[in-house]
């Protein structure tokens, strides 16, 4: 086990980025997952006693689930899933079956073709629910935007927030309508200022030690992108999403235009909700 965080994330390596936290990254690296999905184990890792909690068991990959079970065993009592995209929650069932842990998460699973449709939490959480884990407490913060059922988890008293896909290190989050909602995403980012947070533990990438600055940077980036959408629509007068993508995302590789198209749709729907744009069929225009 590595007791300090290495510069490179290696799937399957057990690292300790925080005194109470182990991180094991799933072997699912890719364009949308970065180095892979992070699973976090919370509890006492020195004496080998006491109950443990887990954040995001990750994708349905047997070797990853087995490694999580090996590093928790019967000490695991609580599983917390940030949301039900297929790289975050599916292994909860195998881990819970092997350990007897209770699965927590948002109760409703959207039906948009991108979800772990078999997910059924033993306990459905709502905003500001606090789960008493004995030696520590975990607070659920409902953060819709990337997904309507997304929850961040705050390790009470530590300032450490497990952000799932609400905030990722090294890349921006894709907002995919109809379940993803850009308007909600902005609101959820601003919502974090209501809590005492010192560090983000994201679902992909390394810890982020400057959370307030990171949120400000994300909001500024999103607003800059929104302005590009507005400018492109004003210039074109009317345009479809496919016509807007290469203009609004002229600063990213065309390989990323497929996921970018989804976020662009999210921006347009936000502008519509704000009363600034309208759509007729597939054609958008500013009001």
Tab-separated table of N, CA, C and O in Angstrom, residues 18 20 42 55 128-141 152-162 194-198:
chain	number	residue	atom	x	y	z
A	18	UNK	N	-5.548	10.321	2.335
A	18	UNK	CA	-6.055	10.991	3.535
A	18	UNK	C	-5.956	9.988	4.683
A	18	UNK	O	-6.077	8.770	4.464
A	20	UNK	N	-7.889	8.909	6.835
A	20	UNK	CA	-9.047	8.032	7.004
A	20	UNK	C	-9.536	7.405	5.708
A	20	UNK	O	-10.577	6.752	5.697
A	42	UNK	N	-13.518	4.448	3.669
A	42	UNK	CA	-13.389	5.383	4.792
A	42	UNK	C	-13.400	4.628	6.111
A	42	UNK	O	-14.241	3.752	6.321
A	55	UNK	N	-17.359	4.668	-0.801
A	55	UNK	CA	-17.977	5.575	-1.766
A	55	UNK	C	-17.736	5.028	-3.171
A	55	UNK	O	-16.596	4.788	-3.561
A	128	UNK	N	-29.134	16.539	2.721
A	128	UNK	CA	-28.758	16.783	4.114
A	128	UNK	C	-29.061	15.641	5.073
A	128	UNK	O	-28.966	15.810	6.293
A	129	UNK	N	-29.396	14.465	4.539
A	129	UNK	CA	-29.430	13.278	5.397
A	129	UNK	C	-28.026	13.031	5.940
A	129	UNK	O	-27.031	13.162	5.198
A	130	UNK	N	-27.931	12.673	7.217
A	130	UNK	CA	-26.647	12.354	7.833
A	130	UNK	C	-26.689	10.904	8.310
A	130	UNK	O	-27.605	10.509	9.046
A	131	UNK	N	-25.720	10.118	7.869
A	131	UNK	CA	-25.629	8.719	8.275
A	131	UNK	C	-24.550	8.594	9.339
A	131	UNK	O	-23.388	8.950	9.115
A	132	UNK	N	-24.944	8.093	10.515
A	132	UNK	CA	-24.018	7.911	11.628
A	132	UNK	C	-23.283	6.592	11.448
A	132	UNK	O	-23.876	5.516	11.523
A	133	UNK	N	-21.991	6.679	11.187
A	133	UNK	CA	-21.169	5.492	10.974
A	133	UNK	C	-20.297	5.186	12.192
A	133	UNK	O	-19.220	4.586	12.064
A	134	UNK	N	-20.742	5.605	13.351
A	134	UNK	CA	-20.014	5.328	14.581
A	134	UNK	C	-18.864	6.290	14.789
A	134	UNK	O	-19.019	7.330	15.425
A	135	UNK	N	-17.701	5.970	14.266
A	135	UNK	CA	-16.513	6.809	14.437
A	135	UNK	C	-16.529	8.034	13.527
A	135	UNK	O	-15.705	8.933	13.681
A	136	UNK	N	-17.449	8.086	12.589
A	136	UNK	CA	-17.552	9.218	11.669
A	136	UNK	C	-18.988	9.317	11.150
A	136	UNK	O	-19.779	8.370	11.275
A	137	UNK	N	-19.322	10.468	10.593
A	137	UNK	CA	-20.642	10.689	10.012
A	137	UNK	C	-20.489	11.163	8.576
A	137	UNK	O	-19.541	11.889	8.252
A	138	UNK	N	-21.438	10.762	7.741
A	138	UNK	CA	-21.410	11.147	6.334
A	138	UNK	C	-22.713	11.849	5.979
A	138	UNK	O	-23.803	11.329	6.225
A	139	UNK	N	-22.577	13.053	5.415
A	139	UNK	CA	-23.735	13.863	5.029
A	139	UNK	C	-23.953	13.781	3.517
A	139	UNK	O	-23.007	13.934	2.732
A	140	UNK	N	-25.195	13.545	3.130
A	140	UNK	CA	-25.561	13.515	1.716
A	140	UNK	C	-25.960	14.916	1.256
A	140	UNK	O	-26.778	15.578	1.905
A	141	UNK	N	-25.372	15.373	0.148
A	141	UNK	CA	-25.713	16.672	-0.433
A	141	UNK	C	-26.198	16.418	-1.859
A	141	UNK	O	-25.420	16.015	-2.731
A	152	UNK	N	-23.317	14.239	-3.576
A	152	UNK	CA	-21.960	14.332	-3.037
A	152	UNK	C	-22.023	13.937	-1.563
A	152	UNK	O	-23.061	14.111	-0.907
A	153	UNK	N	-20.914	13.433	-1.035
A	153	UNK	CA	-20.894	12.981	0.355
A	153	UNK	C	-19.804	13.706	1.131
A	153	UNK	O	-18.626	13.675	0.751
A	154	UNK	N	-20.217	14.355	2.220
A	154	UNK	CA	-19.289	15.104	3.066
A	154	UNK	C	-18.935	14.279	4.295
A	154	UNK	O	-19.826	13.849	5.042
A	155	UNK	N	-17.633	14.038	4.494
A	155	UNK	CA	-17.159	13.390	5.714
A	155	UNK	C	-17.162	14.461	6.794
A	155	UNK	O	-16.292	15.324	6.825
A	156	UNK	N	-18.172	14.440	7.639
A	156	UNK	CA	-18.421	15.502	8.600
A	156	UNK	C	-17.198	15.784	9.472
A	156	UNK	O	-16.538	14.860	9.969
A	157	UNK	N	-16.910	17.068	9.640
A	157	UNK	CA	-15.812	17.490	10.497
A	157	UNK	C	-14.441	17.434	9.874
A	157	UNK	O	-13.467	17.890	10.471
A	158	UNK	N	-14.344	16.914	8.657
A	158	UNK	CA	-13.043	16.784	8.000
A	158	UNK	C	-12.846	17.776	6.867
A	158	UNK	O	-11.717	18.024	6.435
A	159	UNK	N	-13.961	18.314	6.335
A	159	UNK	CA	-13.880	19.189	5.167
A	159	UNK	C	-13.714	18.448	3.862
A	159	UNK	O	-13.566	19.062	2.799
A	160	UNK	N	-13.742	17.096	3.905
A	160	UNK	CA	-13.508	16.288	2.714
A	160	UNK	C	-14.837	15.932	2.057
A	160	UNK	O	-15.702	15.303	2.670
A	161	UNK	N	-15.003	16.349	0.797
A	161	UNK	CA	-16.226	16.089	0.051
A	161	UNK	C	-15.933	15.138	-1.101
A	161	UNK	O	-15.096	15.413	-1.957
A	162	UNK	N	-16.656	14.022	-1.122
A	162	UNK	CA	-16.556	13.058	-2.218
A	162	UNK	C	-17.536	13.506	-3.297
A	162	UNK	O	-18.754	13.477	-3.102
A	194	UNK	N	-22.413	26.481	0.822
A	194	UNK	CA	-23.138	26.424	2.094
A	194	UNK	C	-22.483	25.481	3.101
A	194	UNK	O	-22.936	25.393	4.243
A	195	UNK	N	-21.433	24.782	2.681
A	195	UNK	CA	-20.809	23.774	3.527
A	195	UNK	C	-19.323	24.077	3.742
A	195	UNK	O	-18.691	24.738	2.919
A	196	UNK	N	-18.810	23.592	4.852
A	196	UNK	CA	-17.395	23.764	5.179
A	196	UNK	C	-16.592	22.675	4.465
A	196	UNK	O	-16.467	21.550	4.959
A	197	UNK	N	-16.065	23.024	3.313
A	197	UNK	CA	-15.347	22.066	2.474
A	197	UNK	C	-13.926	22.567	2.244
A	197	UNK	O	-13.725	23.716	1.853
A	198	UNK	N	-12.957	21.706	2.479
A	198	UNK	CA	-11.557	22.075	2.265
A	198	UNK	C	-10.902	21.286	1.131
A	198	UNK	O	-9.897	21.721	0.566
